[in-house]
Structure formats: C-alpha cells, structure tokens
PDB file of C-alpha atoms in Angstrom:
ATOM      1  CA  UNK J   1      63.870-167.009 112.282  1.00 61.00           C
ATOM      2  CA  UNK J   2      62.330-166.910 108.506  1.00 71.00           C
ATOM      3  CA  UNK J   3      62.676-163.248 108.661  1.00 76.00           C
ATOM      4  CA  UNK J   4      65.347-161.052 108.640  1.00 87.00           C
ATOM      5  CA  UNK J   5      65.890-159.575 112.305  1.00 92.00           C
ATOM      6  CA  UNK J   6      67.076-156.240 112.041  1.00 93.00           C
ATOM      7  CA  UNK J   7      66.467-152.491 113.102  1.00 94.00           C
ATOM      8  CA  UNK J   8      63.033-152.577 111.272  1.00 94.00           C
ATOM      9  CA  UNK J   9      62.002-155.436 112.557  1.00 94.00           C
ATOM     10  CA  UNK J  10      62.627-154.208 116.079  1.00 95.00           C
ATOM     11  CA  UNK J  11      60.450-151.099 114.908  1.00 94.00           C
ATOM     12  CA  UNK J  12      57.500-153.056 114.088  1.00 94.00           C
ATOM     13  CA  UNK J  13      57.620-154.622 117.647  1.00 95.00           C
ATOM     14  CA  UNK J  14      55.331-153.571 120.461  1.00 95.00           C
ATOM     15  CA  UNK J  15      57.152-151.054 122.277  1.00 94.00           C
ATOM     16  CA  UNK J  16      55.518-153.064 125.447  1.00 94.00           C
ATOM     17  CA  UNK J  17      57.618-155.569 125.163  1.00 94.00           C
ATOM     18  CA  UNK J  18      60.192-156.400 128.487  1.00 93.00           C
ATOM     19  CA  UNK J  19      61.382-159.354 127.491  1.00 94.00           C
ATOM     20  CA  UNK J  20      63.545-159.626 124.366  1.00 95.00           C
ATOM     21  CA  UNK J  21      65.860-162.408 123.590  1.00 94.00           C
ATOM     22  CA  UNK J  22      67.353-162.287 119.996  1.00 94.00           C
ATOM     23  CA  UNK J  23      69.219-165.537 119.044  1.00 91.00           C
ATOM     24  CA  UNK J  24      69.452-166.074 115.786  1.00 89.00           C
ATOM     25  CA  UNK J  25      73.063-166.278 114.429  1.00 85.00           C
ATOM     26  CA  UNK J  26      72.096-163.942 111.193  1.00 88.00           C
ATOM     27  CA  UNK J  27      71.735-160.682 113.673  1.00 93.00           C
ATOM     28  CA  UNK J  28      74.223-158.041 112.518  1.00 93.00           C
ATOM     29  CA  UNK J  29      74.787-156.910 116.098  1.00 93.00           C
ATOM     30  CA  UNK J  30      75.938-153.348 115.611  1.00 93.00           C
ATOM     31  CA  UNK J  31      75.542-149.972 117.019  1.00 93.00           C
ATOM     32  CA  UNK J  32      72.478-148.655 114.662  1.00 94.00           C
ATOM     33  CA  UNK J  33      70.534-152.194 115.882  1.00 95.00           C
ATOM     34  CA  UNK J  34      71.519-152.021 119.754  1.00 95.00           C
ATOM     35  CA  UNK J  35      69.962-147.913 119.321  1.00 94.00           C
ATOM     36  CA  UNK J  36      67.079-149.129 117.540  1.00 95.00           C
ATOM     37  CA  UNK J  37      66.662-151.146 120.601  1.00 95.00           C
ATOM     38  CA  UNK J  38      66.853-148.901 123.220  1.00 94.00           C
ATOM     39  CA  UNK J  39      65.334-145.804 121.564  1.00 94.00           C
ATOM     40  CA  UNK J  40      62.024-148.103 120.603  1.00 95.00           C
ATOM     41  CA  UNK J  41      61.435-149.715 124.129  1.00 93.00           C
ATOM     42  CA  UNK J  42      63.202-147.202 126.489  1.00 87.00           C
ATOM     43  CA  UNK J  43      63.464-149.370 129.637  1.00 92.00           C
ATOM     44  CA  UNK J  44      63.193-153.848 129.365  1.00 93.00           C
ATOM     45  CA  UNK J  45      62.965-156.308 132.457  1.00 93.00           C
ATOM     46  CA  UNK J  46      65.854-158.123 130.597  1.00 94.00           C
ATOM     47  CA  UNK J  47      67.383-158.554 126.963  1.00 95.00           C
ATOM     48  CA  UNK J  48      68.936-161.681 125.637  1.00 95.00           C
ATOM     49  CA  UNK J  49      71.462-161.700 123.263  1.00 94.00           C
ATOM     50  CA  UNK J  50      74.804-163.780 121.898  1.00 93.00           C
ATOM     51  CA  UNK J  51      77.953-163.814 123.588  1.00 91.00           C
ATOM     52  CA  UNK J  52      80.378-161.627 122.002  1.00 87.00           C
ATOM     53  CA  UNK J  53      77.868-160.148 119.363  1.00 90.00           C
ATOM     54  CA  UNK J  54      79.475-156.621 119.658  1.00 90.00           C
ATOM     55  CA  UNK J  55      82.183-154.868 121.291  1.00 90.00           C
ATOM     56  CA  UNK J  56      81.942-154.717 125.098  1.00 90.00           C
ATOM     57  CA  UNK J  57      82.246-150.946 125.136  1.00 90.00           C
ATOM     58  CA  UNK J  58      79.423-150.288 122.930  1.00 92.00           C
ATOM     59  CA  UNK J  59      77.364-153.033 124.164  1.00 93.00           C
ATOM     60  CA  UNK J  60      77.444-151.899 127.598  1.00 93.00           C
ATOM     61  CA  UNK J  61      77.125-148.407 126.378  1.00 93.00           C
ATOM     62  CA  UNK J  62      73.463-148.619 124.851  1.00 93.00           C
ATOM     63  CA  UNK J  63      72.546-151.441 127.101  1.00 94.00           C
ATOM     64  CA  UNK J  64      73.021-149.645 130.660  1.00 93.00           C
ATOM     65  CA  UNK J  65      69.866-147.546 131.291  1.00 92.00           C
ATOM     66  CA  UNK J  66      67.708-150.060 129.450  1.00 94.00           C
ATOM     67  CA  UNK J  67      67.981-153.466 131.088  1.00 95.00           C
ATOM     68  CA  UNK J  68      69.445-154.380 134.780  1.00 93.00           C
ATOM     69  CA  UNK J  69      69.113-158.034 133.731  1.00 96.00           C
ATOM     70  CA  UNK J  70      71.536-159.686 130.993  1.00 96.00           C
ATOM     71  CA  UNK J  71      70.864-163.563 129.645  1.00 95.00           C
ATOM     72  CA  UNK J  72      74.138-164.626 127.284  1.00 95.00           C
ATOM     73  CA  UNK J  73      74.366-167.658 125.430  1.00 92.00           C
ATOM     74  CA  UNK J  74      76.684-169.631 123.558  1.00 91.00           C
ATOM     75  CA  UNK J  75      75.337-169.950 120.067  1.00 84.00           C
ATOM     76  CA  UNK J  76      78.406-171.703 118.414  1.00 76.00           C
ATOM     77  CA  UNK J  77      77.618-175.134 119.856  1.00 57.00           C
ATOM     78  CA  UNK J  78      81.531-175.347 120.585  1.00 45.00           C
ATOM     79  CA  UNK J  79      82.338-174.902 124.310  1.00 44.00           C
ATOM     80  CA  UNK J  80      86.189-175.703 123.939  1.00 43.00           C
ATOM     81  CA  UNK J  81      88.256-174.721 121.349  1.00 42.00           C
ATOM     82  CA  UNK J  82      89.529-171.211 119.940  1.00 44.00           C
ATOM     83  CA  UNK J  83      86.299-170.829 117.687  1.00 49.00           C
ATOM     84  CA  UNK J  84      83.944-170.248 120.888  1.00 53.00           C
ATOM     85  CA  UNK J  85      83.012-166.785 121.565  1.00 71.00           C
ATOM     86  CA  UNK J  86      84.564-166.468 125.171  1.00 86.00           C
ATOM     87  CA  UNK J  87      84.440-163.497 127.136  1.00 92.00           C
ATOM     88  CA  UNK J  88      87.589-162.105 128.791  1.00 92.00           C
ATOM     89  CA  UNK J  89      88.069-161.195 132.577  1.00 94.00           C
ATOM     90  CA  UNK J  90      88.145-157.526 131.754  1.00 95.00           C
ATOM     91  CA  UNK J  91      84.356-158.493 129.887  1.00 94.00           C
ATOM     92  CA  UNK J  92      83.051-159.859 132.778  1.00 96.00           C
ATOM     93  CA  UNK J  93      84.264-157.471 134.785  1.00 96.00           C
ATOM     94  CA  UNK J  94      82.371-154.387 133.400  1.00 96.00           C
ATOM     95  CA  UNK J  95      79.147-156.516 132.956  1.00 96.00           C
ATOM     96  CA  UNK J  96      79.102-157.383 136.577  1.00 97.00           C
ATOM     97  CA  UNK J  97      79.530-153.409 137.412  1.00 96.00           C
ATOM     98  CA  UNK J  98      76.646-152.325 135.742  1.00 96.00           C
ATOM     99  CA  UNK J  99      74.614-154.989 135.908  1.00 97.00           C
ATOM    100  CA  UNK J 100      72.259-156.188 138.513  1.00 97.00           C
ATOM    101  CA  UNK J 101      71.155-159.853 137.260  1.00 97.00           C
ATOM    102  CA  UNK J 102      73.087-161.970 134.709  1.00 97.00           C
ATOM    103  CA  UNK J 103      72.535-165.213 133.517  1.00 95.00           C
ATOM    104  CA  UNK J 104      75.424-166.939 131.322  1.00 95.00           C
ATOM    105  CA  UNK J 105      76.467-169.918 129.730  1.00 93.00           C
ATOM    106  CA  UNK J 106      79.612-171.495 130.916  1.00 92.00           C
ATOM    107  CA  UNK J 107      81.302-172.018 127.971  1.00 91.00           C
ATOM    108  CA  UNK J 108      81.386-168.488 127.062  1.00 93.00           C
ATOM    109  CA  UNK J 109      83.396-167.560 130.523  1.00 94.00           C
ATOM    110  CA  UNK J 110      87.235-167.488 129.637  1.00 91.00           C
ATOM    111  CA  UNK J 111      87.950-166.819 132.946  1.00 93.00           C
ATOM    112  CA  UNK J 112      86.368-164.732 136.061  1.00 96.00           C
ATOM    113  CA  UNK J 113      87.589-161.274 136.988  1.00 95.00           C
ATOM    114  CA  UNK J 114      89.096-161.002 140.375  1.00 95.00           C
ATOM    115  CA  UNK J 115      86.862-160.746 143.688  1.00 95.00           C
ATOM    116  CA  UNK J 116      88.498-157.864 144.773  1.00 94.00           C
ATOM    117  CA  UNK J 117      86.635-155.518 142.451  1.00 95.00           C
ATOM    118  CA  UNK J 118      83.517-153.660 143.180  1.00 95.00           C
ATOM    119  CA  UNK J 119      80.743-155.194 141.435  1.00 97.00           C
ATOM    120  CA  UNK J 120      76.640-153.876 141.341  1.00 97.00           C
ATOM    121  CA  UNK J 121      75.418-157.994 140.158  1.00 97.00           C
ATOM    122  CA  UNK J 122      73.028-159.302 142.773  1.00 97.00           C
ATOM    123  CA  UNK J 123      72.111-161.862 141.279  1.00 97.00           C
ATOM    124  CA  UNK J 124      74.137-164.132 138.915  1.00 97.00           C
ATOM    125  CA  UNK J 125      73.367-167.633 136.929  1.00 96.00           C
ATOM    126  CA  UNK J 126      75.227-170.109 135.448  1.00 95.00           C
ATOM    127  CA  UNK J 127      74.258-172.429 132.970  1.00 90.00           C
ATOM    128  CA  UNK J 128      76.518-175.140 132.931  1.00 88.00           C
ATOM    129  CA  UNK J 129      77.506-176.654 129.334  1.00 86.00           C
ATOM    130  CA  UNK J 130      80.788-176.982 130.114  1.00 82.00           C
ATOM    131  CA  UNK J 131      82.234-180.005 132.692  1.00 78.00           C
ATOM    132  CA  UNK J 132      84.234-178.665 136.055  1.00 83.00           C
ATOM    133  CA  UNK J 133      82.516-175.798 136.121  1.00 90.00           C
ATOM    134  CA  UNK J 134      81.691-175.797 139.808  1.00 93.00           C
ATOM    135  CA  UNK J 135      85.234-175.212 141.210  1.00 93.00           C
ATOM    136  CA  UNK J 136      85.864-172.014 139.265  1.00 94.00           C
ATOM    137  CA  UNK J 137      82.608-170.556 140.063  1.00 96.00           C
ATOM    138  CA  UNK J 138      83.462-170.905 143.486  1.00 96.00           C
ATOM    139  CA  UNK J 139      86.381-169.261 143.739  1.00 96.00           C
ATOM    140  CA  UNK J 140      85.146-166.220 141.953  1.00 97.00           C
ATOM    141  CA  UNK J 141      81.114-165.170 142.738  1.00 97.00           C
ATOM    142  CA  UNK J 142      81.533-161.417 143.083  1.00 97.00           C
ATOM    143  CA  UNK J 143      80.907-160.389 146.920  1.00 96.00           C
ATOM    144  CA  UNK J 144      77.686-158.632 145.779  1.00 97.00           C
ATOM    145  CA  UNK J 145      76.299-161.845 144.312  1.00 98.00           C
ATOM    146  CA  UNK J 146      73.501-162.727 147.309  1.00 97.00           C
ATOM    147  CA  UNK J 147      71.372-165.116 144.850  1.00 97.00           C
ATOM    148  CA  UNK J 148      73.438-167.724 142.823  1.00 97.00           C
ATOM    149  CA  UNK J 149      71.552-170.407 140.423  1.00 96.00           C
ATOM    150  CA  UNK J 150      72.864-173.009 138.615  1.00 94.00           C
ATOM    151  CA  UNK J 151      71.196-174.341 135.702  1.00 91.00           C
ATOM    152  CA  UNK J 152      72.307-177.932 134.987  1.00 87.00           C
ATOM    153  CA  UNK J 153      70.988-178.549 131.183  1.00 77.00           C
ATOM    154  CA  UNK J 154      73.198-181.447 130.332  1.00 70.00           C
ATOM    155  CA  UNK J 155      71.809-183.110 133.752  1.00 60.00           C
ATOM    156  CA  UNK J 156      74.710-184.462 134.860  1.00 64.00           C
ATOM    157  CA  UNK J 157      75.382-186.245 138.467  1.00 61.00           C
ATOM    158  CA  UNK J 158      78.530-185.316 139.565  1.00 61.00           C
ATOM    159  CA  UNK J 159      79.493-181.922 139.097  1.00 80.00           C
ATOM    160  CA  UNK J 160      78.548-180.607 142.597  1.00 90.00           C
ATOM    161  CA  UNK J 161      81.896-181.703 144.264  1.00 89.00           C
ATOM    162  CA  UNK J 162      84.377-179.093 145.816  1.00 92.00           C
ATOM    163  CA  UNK J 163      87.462-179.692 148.481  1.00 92.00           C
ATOM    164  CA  UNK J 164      86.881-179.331 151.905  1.00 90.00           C
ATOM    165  CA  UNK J 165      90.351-178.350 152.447  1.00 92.00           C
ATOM    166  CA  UNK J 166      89.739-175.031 150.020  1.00 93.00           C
ATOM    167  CA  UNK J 167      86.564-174.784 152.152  1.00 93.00           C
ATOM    168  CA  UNK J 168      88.501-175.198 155.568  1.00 91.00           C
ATOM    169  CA  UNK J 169      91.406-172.442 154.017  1.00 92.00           C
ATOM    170  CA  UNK J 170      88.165-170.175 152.794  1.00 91.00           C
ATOM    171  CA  UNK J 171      89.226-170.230 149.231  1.00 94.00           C
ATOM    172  CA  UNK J 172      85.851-170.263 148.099  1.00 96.00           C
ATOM    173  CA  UNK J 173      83.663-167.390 147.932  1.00 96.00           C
ATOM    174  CA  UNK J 174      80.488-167.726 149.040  1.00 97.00           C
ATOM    175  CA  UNK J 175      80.335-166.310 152.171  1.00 96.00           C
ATOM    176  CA  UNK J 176      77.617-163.371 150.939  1.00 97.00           C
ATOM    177  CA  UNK J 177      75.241-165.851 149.400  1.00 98.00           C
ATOM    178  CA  UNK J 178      71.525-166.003 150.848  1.00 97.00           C
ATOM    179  CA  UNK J 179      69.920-167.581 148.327  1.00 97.00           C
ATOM    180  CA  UNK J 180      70.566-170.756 146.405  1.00 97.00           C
ATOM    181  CA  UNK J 181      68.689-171.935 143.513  1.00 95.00           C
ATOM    182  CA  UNK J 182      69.299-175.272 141.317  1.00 94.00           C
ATOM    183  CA  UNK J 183      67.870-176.397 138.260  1.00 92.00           C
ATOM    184  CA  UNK J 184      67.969-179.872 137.239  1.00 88.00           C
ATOM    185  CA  UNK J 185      69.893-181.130 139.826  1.00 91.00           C
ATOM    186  CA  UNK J 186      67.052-183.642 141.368  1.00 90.00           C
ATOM    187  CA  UNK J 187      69.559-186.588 140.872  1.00 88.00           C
ATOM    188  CA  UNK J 188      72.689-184.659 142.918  1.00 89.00           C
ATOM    189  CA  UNK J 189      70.110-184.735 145.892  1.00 94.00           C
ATOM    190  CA  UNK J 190      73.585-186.151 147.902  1.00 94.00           C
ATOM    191  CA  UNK J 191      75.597-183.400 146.686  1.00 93.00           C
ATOM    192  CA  UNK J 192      73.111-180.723 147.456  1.00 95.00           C
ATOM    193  CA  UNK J 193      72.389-181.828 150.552  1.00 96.00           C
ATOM    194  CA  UNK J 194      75.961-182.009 151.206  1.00 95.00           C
ATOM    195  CA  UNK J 195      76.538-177.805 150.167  1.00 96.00           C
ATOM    196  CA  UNK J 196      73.836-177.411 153.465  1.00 96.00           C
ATOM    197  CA  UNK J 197      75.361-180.294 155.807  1.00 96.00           C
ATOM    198  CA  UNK J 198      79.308-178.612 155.176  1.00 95.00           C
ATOM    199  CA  UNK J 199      78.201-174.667 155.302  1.00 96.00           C
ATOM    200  CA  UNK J 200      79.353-174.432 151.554  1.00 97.00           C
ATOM    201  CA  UNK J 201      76.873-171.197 151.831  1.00 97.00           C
ATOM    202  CA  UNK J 202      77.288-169.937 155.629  1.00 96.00           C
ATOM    203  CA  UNK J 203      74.767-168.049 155.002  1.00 96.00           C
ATOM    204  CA  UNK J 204      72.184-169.396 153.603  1.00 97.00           C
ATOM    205  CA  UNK J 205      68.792-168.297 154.234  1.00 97.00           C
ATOM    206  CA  UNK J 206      66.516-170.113 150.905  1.00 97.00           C
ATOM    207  CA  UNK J 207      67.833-173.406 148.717  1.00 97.00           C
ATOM    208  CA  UNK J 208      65.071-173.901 145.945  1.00 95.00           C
ATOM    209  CA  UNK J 209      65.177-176.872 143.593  1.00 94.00           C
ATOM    210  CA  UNK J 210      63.160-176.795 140.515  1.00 92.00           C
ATOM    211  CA  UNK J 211      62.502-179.980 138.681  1.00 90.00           C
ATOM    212  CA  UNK J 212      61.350-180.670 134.982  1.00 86.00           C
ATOM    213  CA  UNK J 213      59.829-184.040 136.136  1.00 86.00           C
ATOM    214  CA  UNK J 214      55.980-184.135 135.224  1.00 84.00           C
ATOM    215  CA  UNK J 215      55.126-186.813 137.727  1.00 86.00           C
ATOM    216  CA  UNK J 216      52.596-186.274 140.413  1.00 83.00           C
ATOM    217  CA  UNK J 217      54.330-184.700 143.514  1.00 91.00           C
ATOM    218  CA  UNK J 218      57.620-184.847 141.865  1.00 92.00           C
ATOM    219  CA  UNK J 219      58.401-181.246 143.064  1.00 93.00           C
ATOM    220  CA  UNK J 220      57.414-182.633 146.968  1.00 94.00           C
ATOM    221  CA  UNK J 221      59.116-185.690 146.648  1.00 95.00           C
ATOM    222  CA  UNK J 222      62.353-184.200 145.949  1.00 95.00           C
ATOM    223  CA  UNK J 223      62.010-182.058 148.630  1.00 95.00           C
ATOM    224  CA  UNK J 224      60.787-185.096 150.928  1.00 96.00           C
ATOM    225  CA  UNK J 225      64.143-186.456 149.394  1.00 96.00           C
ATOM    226  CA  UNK J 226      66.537-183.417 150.192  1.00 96.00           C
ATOM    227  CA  UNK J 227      65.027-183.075 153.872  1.00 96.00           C
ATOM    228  CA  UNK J 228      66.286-186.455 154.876  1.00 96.00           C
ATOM    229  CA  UNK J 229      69.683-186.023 154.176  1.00 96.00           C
ATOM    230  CA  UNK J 230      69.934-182.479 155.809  1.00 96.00           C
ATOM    231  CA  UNK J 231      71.538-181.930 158.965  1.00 95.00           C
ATOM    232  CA  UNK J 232      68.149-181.010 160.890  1.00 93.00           C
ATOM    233  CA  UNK J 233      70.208-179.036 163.085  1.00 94.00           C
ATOM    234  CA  UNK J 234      72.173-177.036 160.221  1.00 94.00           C
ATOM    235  CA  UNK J 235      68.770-176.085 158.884  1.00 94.00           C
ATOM    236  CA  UNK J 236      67.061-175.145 162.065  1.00 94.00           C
ATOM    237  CA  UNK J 237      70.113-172.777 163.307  1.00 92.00           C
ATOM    238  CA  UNK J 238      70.059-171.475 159.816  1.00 91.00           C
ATOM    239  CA  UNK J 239      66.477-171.008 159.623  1.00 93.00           C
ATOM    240  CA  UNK J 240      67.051-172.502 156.083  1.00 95.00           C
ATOM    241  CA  UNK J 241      63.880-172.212 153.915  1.00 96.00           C
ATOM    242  CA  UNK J 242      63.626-175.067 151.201  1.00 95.00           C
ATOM    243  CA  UNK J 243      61.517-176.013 148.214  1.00 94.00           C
ATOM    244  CA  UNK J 244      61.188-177.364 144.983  1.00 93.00           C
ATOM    245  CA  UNK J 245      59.126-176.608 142.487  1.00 91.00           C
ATOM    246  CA  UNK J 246      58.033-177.636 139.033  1.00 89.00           C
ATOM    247  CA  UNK J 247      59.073-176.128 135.943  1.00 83.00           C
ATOM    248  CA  UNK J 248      59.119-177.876 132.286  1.00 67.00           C
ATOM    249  CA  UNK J 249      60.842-174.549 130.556  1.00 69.00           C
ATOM    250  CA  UNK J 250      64.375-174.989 129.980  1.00 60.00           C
ATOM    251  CA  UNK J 251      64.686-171.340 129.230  1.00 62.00           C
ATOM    252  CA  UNK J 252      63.175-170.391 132.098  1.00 64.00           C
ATOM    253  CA  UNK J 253      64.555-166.839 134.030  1.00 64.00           C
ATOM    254  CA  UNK J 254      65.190-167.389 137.866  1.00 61.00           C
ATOM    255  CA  UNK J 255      63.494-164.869 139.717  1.00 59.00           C
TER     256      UNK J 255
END
C-alpha cells in the first residue's frame, strides 16, 4: 500500500466493512492494531492476515468473537527453508478449535496437529504452493472438516495422487467429508475423477470444480469431461452432485 496501514487507518474505515484482508508486509501486527480492529467493526464475515504476524495467544484472543472465518498467507515468497513463517502443530491446533472456516497456504503448515483432538473448523482450504502437499493433508483433515477445497495456484498436474494401500488400511482421513471443492485442477480431470471412482471421500455428497478458463462453456465442458470418467454407478449410489463453474479471481473465498 502507499499508505501507512495502521490503527488509524483502520479508524477511518467503514465500520461496514466484513471483509478485511491486510497484506502488506509493513503492518506492525500487535495487540493495540488487532483491538483497533475488533473494537471498530465488532463482528467480520472473515479477516485476512499474514502467517505468523503475532503471537498465537493474542491473535486468537482478539480474533475469536469477531470472525469465524480465517484466510492466512505466506507473504515471504519462501515456502522451504528456516526463514518461512511456519505455523506449529500446537498453532494449528487452537485455530482449528475456535474457528469455523480457514483457508491457508501450504507453505506456512509445519506440520498438522493430531486427529484425535476436538476441533469446531467446518470448513478448511488449502492453497497449495508447496509440492506433496496432498498426502499430508490426507492424513490429517480434522473429523469436523465436512467441506475441504483445494486451491491449486501453481496449476500443476500431478499432485492429486495418494496410495491405495493407505486407503485400503484407512490411513487417510476423510471419511467425514461431504463436500469437495477444487480450484484449478481442470487438467487433473483423471485424478479427480479417480478420488470419486476409489471412494477417496466415502461420503461424498457435492464435488465442484471451478475453472479460470474464459472460453465459451469451459465451466460445462469440464464437467462434460469429469462425467465420462466417473463410475456412473459410484455417482448414482452416492447421489453425487457435480459442477463446475467459472471464476477468473485467484483470491477468490470458497463458499
């Protein structure tokens, strides 16, 4: 920003305002800005903010009772060395306890808290800027997660693969997942259609796709696409519903 972001500038903001996502690295994240925040706008759909801006204990502190929906990014453009701001088990823990939607970079998860916890996040997103970030996911979505999306901004094709003996063993957890919803992914149509055909998601009630392609009927061809390698009876047991749908915003919130 060409301005300074800081307590008054959140003053001067319309106290309307319930969606706020503050980026820019010069933020002094501290407890007289996170109070300026939640005294000013009392309750927000969601709040955006840098991954390990502040301390988790005061973060979560002013942040609970104003938000139930988190976005986190990595702003250091470094996804694997020391220098990234990473958040610890014991962080992700507490944010998936009092928080009912989160969306998160990758690169910023050090490694998930166990399963075994109770957690309140319903609905959780992962933006993938990091490689083999499918496996670990897996293993660890919280049993309250019921909608997961994956955002796939460096559009890779071929980061959808898991082992079918971990599936057969049920090391993955996904069992409580109803809805499934992919971003950028219209070129893994094979290993989408292969989460359905193998009961990745047993039970899976709604698989959306959403496409950035501007073309004419791209959003129904890829769904024309996805439909043909589907297991027709999978999907009609199931009573799978699926679409796909245009959208050009990269920074898009799944809803």
């Amino acid at each position: 920003a060409p301005f300074l972001i800081d307590a008054n500038f959140i003053l001067s903001l319309s106290a309307v305002i319930c969606d706020l996502r503050l980026y820019d690295a010069r933020i002094v994240w501290n407890e007289e800005f996170l109070r300026s925040i939640k005294h000013h706008f009392g309750h927000m759909e969601r709040i955006g903010f840098p991954a390990n801006c502040v301390d988790m204990p005061t973060l979560v502190s002013l942040l609970e009772g104003l938000t139930d929906e988190l976005l986190i990014r990595n702003l250091s453009n470094v996804s694997t060395t020391s220098q990234s701001p990473r958040l610890q088990k014991q962080d992700l823990a507490v944010l998936f306890s009092r928080f009912e939607r989160i969306e998160i970079d990758t690169s910023v998860i050090a490694q998930y808290p166990s399963t075994r916890l109770k957690t309140k996040v319903r609905r959780l997103c992962v933006s993938s800027d990091t490689h083999n970030f499918f496996i670990p996911l897996l293993m660890a979505i919280p049993k309250s997660v019921t909608h997961l999306c994956m955002k796939n901004p460096t559009f890779s094709t071929n980061n959808l693969h898991f082992d079918a003996e971990q599936l057969r063993q049920q090391k993955y957890k996904t069992e409580q997942v109803q809805a499934l919803t992919l971003f950028g992914f219209e070129n893994n149509l094979k290993q989408v259609s292969n989460l359905v055909n193998r009961l990745l998601f047993p039970a899976l009630q709604r698989l959306t796709l959403v496409t950035n392609q501007k073309q004419t009927h791209a959003a129904q061809n890829i769904e024309r696409d996805l439909r043909k390698l589907l297991k027709t009876e999978i999907v009609d047991k199931n009573k799978i519903v699926i679409t796909s749908i245009f959208n050009a915003d990269p920074y898009f919130v799944f809803v």
